[in-house]
Coordinates of C-alpha atoms in Angstrom, one line a residue:
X1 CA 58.5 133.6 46.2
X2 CA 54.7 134.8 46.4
X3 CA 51.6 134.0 45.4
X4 CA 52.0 130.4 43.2
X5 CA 48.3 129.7 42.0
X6 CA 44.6 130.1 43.4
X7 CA 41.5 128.3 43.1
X8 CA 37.8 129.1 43.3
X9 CA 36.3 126.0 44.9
X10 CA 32.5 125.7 45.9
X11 CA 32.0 124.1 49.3
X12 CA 29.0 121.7 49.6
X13 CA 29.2 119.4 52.5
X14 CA 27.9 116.2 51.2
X15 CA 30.3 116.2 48.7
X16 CA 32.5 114.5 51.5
X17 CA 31.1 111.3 51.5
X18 CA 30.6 110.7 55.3
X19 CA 28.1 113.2 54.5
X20 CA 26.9 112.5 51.0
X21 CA 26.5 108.9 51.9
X22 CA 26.6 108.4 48.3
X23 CA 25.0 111.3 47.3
X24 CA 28.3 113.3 46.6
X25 CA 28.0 110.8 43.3
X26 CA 25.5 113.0 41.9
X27 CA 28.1 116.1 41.3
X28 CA 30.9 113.6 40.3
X29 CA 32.1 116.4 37.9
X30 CA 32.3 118.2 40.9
X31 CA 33.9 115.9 42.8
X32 CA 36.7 115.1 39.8
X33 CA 37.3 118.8 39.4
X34 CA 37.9 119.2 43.2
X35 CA 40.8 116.4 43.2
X36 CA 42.4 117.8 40.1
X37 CA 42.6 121.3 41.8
X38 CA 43.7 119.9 45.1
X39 CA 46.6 118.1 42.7
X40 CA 47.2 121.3 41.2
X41 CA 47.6 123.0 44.3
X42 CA 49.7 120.4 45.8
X43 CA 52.3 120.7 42.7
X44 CA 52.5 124.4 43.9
X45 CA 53.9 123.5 47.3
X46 CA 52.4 126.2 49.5
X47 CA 54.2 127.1 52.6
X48 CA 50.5 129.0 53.2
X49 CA 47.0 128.4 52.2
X50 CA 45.0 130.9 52.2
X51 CA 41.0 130.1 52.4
X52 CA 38.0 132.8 52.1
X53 CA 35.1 131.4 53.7
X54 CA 31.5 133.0 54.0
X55 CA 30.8 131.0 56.8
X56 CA 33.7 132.2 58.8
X57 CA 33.2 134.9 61.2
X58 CA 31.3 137.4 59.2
X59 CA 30.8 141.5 60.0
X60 CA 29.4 144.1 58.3
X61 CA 31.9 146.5 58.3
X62 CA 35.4 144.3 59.3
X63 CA 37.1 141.2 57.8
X64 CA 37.8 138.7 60.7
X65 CA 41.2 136.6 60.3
X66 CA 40.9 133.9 62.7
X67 CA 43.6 134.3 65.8
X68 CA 45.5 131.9 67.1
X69 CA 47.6 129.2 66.4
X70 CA 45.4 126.8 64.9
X71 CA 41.8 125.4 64.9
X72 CA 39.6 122.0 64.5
X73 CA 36.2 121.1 63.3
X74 CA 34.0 118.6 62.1
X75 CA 31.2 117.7 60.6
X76 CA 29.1 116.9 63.3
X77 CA 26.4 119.0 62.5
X78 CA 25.9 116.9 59.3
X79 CA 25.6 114.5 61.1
X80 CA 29.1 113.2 60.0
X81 CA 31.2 113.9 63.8
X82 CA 33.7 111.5 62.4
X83 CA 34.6 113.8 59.7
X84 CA 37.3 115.9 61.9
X85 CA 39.6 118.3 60.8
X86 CA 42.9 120.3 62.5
X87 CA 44.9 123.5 60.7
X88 CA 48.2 125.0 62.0
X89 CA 47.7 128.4 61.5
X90 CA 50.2 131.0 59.7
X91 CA 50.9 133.8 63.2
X92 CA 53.2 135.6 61.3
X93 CA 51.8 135.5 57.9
X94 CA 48.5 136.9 60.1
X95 CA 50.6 139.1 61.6
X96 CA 52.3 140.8 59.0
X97 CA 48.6 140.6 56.6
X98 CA 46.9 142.7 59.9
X99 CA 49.6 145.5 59.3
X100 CA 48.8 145.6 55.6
X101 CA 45.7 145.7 55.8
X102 CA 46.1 148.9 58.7
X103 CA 47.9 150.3 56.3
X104 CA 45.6 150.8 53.6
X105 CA 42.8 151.5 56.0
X106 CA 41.0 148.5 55.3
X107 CA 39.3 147.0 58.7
X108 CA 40.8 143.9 59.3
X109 CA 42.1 141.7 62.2
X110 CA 42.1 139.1 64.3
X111 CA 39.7 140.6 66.7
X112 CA 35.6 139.7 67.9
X113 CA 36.1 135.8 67.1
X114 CA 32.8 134.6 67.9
X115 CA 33.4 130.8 67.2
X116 CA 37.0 129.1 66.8
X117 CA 35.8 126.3 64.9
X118 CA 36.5 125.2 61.6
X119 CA 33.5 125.9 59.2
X120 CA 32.5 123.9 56.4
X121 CA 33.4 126.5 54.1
X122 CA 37.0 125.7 55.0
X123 CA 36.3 121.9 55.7
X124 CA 35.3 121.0 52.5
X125 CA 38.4 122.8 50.6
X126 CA 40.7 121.2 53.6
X127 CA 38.9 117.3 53.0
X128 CA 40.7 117.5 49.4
X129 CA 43.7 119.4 49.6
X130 CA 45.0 117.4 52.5
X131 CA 44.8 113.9 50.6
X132 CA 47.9 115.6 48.5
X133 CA 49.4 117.8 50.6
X134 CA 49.6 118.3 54.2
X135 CA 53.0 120.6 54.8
X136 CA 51.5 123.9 54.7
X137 CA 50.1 126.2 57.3
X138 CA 46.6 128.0 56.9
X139 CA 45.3 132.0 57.0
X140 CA 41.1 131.8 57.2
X141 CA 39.6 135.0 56.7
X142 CA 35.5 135.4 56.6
X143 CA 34.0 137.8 54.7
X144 CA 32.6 141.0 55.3
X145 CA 29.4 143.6 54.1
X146 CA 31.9 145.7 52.8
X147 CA 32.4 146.5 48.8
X148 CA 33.6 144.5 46.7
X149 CA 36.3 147.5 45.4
X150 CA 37.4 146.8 50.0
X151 CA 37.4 143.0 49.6
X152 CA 39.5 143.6 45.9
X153 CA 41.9 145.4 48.3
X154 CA 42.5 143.1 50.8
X155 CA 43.5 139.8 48.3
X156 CA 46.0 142.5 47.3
X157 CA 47.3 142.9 51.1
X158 CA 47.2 138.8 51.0
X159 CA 50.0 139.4 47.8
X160 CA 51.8 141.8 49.6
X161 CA 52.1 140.2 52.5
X162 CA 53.6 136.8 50.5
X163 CA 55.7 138.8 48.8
X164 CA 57.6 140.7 52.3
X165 CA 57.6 136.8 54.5
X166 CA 58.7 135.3 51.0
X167 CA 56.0 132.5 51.5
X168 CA 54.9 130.2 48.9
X169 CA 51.3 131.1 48.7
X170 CA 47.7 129.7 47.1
X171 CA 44.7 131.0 47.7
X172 CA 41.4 129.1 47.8
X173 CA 38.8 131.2 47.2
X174 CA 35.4 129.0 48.6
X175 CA 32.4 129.5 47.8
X176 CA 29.1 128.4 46.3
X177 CA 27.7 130.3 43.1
X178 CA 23.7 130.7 43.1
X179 CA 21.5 129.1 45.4
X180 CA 18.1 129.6 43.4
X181 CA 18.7 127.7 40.3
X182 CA 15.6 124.9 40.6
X183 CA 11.9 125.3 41.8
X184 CA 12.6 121.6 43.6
X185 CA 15.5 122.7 44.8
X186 CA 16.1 123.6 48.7
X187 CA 16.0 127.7 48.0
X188 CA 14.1 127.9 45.1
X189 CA 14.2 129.7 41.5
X190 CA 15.2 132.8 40.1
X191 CA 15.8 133.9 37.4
X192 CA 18.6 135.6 38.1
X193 CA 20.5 132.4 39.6
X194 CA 21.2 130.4 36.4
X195 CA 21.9 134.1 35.2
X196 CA 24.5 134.8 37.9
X197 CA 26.0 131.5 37.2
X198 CA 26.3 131.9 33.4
X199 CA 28.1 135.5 34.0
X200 CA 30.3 134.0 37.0
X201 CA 31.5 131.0 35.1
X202 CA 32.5 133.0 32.4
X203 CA 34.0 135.8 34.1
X204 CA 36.0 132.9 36.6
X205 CA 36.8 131.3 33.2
X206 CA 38.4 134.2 31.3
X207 CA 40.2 135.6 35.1
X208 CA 38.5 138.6 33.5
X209 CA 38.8 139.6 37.4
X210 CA 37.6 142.9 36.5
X211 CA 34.3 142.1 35.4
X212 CA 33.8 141.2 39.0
X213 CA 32.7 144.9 40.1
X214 CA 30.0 144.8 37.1
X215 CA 27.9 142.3 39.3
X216 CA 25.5 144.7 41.0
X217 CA 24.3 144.1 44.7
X218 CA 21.0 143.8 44.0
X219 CA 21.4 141.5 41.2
X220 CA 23.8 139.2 43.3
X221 CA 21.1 139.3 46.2
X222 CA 18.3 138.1 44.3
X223 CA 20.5 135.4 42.7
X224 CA 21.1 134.5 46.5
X225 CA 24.8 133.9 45.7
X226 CA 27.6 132.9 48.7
X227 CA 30.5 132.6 47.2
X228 CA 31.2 136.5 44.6
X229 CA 33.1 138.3 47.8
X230 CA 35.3 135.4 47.9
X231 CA 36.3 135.5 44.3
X232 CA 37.0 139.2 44.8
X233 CA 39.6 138.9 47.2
X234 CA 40.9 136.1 45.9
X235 CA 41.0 138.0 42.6
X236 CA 42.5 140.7 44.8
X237 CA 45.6 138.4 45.4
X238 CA 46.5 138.0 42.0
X239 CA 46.3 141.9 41.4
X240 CA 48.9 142.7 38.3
X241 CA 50.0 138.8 38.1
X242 CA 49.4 137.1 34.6
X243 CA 47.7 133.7 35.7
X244 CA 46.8 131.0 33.5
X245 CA 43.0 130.0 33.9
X246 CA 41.6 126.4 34.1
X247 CA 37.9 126.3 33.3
X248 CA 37.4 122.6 35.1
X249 CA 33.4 122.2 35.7
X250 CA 30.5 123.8 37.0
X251 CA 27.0 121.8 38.5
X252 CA 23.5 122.8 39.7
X253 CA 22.7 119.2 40.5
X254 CA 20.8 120.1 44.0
X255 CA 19.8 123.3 42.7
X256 CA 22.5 125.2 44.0
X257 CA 25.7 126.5 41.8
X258 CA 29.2 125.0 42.1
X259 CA 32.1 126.1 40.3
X260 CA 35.7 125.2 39.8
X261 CA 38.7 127.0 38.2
X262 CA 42.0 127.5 38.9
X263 CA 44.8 130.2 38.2
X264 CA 48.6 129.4 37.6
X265 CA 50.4 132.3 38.0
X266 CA 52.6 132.9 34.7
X267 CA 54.5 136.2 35.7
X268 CA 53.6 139.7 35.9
X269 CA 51.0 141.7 33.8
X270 CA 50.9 145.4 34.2
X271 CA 47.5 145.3 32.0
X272 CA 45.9 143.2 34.9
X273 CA 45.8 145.8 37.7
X274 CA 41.6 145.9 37.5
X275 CA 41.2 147.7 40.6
X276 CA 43.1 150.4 39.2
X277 CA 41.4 150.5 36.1
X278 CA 37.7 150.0 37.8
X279 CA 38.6 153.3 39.7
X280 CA 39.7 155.1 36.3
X281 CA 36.5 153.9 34.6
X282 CA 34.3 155.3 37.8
X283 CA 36.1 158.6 37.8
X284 CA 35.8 159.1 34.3
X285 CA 31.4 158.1 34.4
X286 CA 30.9 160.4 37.5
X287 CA 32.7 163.4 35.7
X288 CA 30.2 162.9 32.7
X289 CA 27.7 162.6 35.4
X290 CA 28.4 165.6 37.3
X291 CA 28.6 167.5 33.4
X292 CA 25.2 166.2 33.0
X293 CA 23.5 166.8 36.3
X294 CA 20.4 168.6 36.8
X295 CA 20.3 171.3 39.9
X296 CA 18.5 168.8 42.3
X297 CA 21.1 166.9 42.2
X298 CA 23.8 169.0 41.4
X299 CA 22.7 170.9 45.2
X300 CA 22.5 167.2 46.6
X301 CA 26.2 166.3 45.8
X302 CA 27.3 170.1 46.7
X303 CA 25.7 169.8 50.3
X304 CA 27.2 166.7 50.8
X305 CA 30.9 167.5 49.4
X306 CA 31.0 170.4 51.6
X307 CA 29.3 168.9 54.7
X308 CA 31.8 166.1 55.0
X309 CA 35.0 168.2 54.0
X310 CA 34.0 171.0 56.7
X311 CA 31.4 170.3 58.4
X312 CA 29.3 173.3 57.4
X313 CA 25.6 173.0 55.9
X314 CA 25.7 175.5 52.4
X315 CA 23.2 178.2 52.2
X316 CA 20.7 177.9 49.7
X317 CA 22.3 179.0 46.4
X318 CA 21.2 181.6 44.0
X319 CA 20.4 180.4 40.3
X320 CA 18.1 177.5 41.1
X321 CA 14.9 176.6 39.0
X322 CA 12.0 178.7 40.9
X323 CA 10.1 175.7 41.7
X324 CA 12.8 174.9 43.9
X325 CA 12.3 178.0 45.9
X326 CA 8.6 178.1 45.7
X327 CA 7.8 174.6 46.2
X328 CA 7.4 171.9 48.9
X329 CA 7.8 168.5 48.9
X330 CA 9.0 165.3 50.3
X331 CA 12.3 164.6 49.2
X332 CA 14.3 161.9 49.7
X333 CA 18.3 161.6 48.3
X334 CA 20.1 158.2 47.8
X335 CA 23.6 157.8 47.6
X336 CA 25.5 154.8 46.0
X337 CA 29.5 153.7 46.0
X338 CA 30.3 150.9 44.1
X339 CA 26.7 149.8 42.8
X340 CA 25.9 149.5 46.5
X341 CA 23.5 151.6 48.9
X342 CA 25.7 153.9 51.3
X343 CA 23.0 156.5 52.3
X344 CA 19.2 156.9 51.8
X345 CA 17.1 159.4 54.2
X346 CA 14.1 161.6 53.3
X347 CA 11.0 162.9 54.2
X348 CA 7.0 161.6 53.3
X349 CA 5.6 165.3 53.6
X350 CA 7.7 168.8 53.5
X351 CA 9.0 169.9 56.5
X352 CA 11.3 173.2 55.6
X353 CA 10.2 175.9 53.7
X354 CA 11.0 174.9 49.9
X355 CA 12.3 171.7 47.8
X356 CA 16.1 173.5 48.2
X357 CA 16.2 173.3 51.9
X358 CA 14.9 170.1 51.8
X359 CA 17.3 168.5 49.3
X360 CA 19.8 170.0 51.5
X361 CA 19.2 169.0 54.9
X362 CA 18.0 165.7 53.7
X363 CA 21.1 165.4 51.7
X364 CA 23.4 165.6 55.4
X365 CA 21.3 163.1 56.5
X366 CA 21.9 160.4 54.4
X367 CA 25.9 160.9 54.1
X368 CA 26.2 161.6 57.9
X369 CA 23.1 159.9 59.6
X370 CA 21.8 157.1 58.1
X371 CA 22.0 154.6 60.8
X372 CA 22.1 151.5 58.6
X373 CA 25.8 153.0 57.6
X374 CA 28.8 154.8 58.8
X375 CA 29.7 158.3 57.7
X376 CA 31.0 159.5 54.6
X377 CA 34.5 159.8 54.4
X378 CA 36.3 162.7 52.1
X379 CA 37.9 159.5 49.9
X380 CA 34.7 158.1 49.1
X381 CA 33.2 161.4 47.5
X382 CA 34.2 161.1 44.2
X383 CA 32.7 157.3 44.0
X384 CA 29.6 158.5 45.2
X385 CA 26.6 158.2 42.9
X386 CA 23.4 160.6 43.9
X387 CA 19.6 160.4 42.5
X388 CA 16.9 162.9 44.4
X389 CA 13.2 161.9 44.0
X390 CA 10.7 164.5 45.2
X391 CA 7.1 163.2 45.8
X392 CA 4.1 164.1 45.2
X393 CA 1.1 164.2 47.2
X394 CA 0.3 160.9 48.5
X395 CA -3.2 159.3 48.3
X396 CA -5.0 156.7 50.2
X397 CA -5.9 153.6 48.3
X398 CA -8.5 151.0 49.2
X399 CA -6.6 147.7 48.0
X400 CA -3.2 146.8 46.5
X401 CA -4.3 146.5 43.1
X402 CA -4.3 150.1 43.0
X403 CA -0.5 150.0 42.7
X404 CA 2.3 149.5 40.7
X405 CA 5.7 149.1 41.5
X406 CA 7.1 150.8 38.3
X407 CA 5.2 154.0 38.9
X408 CA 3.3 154.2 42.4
X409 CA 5.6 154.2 45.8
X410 CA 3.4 153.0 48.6
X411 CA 3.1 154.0 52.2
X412 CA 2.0 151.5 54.9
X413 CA 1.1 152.0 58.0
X414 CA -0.6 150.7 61.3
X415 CA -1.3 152.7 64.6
X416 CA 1.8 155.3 64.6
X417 CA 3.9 152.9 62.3
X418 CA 4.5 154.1 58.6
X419 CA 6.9 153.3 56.0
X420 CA 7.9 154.1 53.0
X421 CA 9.0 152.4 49.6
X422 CA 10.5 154.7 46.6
X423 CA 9.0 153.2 43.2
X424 CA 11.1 151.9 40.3
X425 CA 13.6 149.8 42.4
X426 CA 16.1 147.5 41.0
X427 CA 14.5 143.9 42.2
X428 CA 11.6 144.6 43.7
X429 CA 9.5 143.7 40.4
X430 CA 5.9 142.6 42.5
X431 CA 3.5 145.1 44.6
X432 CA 4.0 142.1 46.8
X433 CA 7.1 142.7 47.5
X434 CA 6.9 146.0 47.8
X435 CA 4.4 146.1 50.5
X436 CA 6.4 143.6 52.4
X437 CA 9.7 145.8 52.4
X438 CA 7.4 149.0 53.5
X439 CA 6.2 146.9 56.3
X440 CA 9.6 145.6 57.7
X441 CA 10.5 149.7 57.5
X442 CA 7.7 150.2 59.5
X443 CA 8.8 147.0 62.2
X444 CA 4.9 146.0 60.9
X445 CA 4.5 142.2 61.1
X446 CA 4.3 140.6 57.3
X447 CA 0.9 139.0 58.3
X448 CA -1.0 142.1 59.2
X449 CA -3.6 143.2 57.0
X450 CA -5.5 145.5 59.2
X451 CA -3.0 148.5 57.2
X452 CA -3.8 151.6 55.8
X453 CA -1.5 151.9 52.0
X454 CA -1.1 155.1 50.4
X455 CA 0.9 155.8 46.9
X456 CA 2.4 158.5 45.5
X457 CA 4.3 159.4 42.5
X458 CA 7.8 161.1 42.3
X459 CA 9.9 162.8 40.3
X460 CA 13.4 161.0 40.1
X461 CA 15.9 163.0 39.2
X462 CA 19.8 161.8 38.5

């Protein structure tokens, strides 16, 4: 006995119709789709239910399993109070999850609950299952800034964990898919939402879970997605299983994406261990990459591999291109893990003696200081991804229509507030936006206009 089945399920509110108030009969694929997978679920007779939510407890760097020994919630703040809602939670099958997840050295736990309420991300999910099947206790887990390679991780804790209590388990993976997918609707267009939902659908529709890691942050950000961390973990959970998908609709009604498919576990499937795989397929590009390398960043990922395995800063090496010696710049180095920022500092103007010494201590500072992110750990240095861009000189323009995002970065700033925006960066396509990001560096108000802007060019180097 383990995991039985899961389902991704989005998680509208007004598709209960206390809410809806007949509105729900707009997305009445939606609405059939969500009884047969509460059916389908029900047939699996789950000792535990297991529900994702992104409007659970949410942290940047910690998934939050909610304590206790059960919760209520309602809909009151849809104006629906008599829409209530209790769970029984799963102590033990918390328990045991928390130890897994310690284990791996994923953070995880039932600690910092801000708010013991049911959310609607839960709700919603709980409205259907529980006119089939009520004999079942719950696990609620939120969601967390973390990569989707940690949240992978911890759906596989979730199998391991149903596999040592010998529970009976689904898991309900909630979330809604892009939220800018109409100009009339409440968020918007963009065209990466009806792009998003395309890929997800038939990602979700294949269980080709291991396509899921292909969706880059940016690209999920601007498609102003909720639900993609919830379909990892729940993903996660059916690490190695062989499951047989159910394609049963998908919407964007209201302007907002909602999906349904569910997974009937079949057995096991050595082939279907993606986070594995993902890990070989990473290895194997950054090796190339590191073949490939030029010496800017070749001294970047040096500096940083010996910084965080000894703590000592490298001398300046022999052998480097002589501009490196002779020159000064302002360099800045970015690190990725995953597809995802993990470390960008750098400098406008030079500040050491040559471009080496400032790829180097620059370098430190975004593995080790970057304040937006914790410190490099020794495991995570052969996922890292570098680039180095060293600037040039930077001039002062007298309007915005002297940049341009492909080529031109742009400096803003008012009084002794000035920041910075590299050039060329995936989704920011306007100088308007632009601008606006260099401003919020700077903590200068979006409606100022009484700023000085400066561009420069850079040399990008990979």
């Amino acid at each position: 006995m383990s995991v039985k089945g899961a389902v991704m399920v989005p998680h509208p509110p007004l598709i209960v119709p206390a809410v809806g108030r007949g509105e729900e009969k707009k997305i009445q694929a939606t609405v059939d789709a969500y009884h047969q997978a509460a059916r389908q679920i029900a047939a699996w007779r789950p000792d535990t239910v297991v529900i994702t939510s992104p409007h659970s407890v949410m942290y940047a760097d910690y998934f939050h399993i909610s304590p206790g020994k059960g919760a209520r919630g309602s809909f009151a703040r849809f104006r629906a109070p008599q829409a209530e809602f209790q769970a029984e939670y799963d102590t033990e099958f918390v328990r045991v999850l928390s130890q897994e997840a310690e284990a791996r050295d994923i953070p995880a736990g039932t600690l910092g609950e801000r708010d013991k309420s049911l959310d609607h991300g839960t709700m919603v999910p709980l409205y259907f299952l529980n006119q089939y099947d009520t004999d079942y206790r719950l696990v609620r887990i939120g969601l967390s800034g973390l990569s989707l390679t940690k949240h992978y991780e911890l759906g596989a804790c979730i199998k391991k964990t149903a596999e040592l209590l010998g529970r009976n388990t689904v898991i309900i993976g909630s979330g809604d898919l892009s939220h800018k997918l109409k100009e009339d609707g409440p968020y918007g267009f963009q065209k990466e939402g009806p792009e998003y939902d395309a890929r997800i659908m038939d990602v979700m529709g294949r269980a080709a879970f291991g396509e899921l890691f292909d969706f880059s942050e940016e690209f999920c950000d601007r498609a102003a997605e909720c639900g993609h961390r919830s379909f990892t973990i729940m993903a996660g959970a059916l690490d190695g299983l062989s499951v047989k998908a159910g394609r049963l609709s998908h919407e964007g009604t209201f302007g907002v994406g909602y999906g349904i498919c569910t997974y009937e576990v079949t057995g096991r499937d050595q082939e279907r261990h993606f986070l594995e795989q993902y890990f070989q397929e990473q290895k194997e590009k950054i090796r190339k990459r590191k073949m490939a390398e030029d010496p800017y960043v070749s001294l970047a990922r040096q500096t940083i591999e010996t910084y965080v395995k000894t703590g000592e800063k490298i001398r300046v090496p022999q052998n480097l291109p002589e501009e490196m010696y002779s020159g000064r710049a302002g360099v800045f180095v970015s690190l990725k893990e995953d597809g995802r920022l993990r470390g960008c500092i750098g400098t406008i103007a030079p500040v050491r003696g040559n471009i080496a010494q400032e790829i180097i201590e620059n370098a430190i500072s975004a593995a080790v200081r970057d304040p937006r992110f914790h410190a490099v750990e020794p495991e995570e240095l052969d996922r890292l991804v570098y680039s180095v861009d060293v600037l040039g000189d930077t001039e002062e323009i007298d309007s915005a229509e002297e940049l341009d995002v492909k080529r031109y970065g742009v400096v803003v700033s008012r009084g002794r507030r000035r920041g910075l925006l590299l050039p060329n960066l995936e989704g920011v396509d306007t100088v308007e936006q632009q601008i606006r990001i260099a401003k919020q560096k700077a903590g200068i108000p979006d409606e100022a206009e009484d700023v000085r802007l400066e561009r420069f060019e850079v040399v990008r180097h990979f």
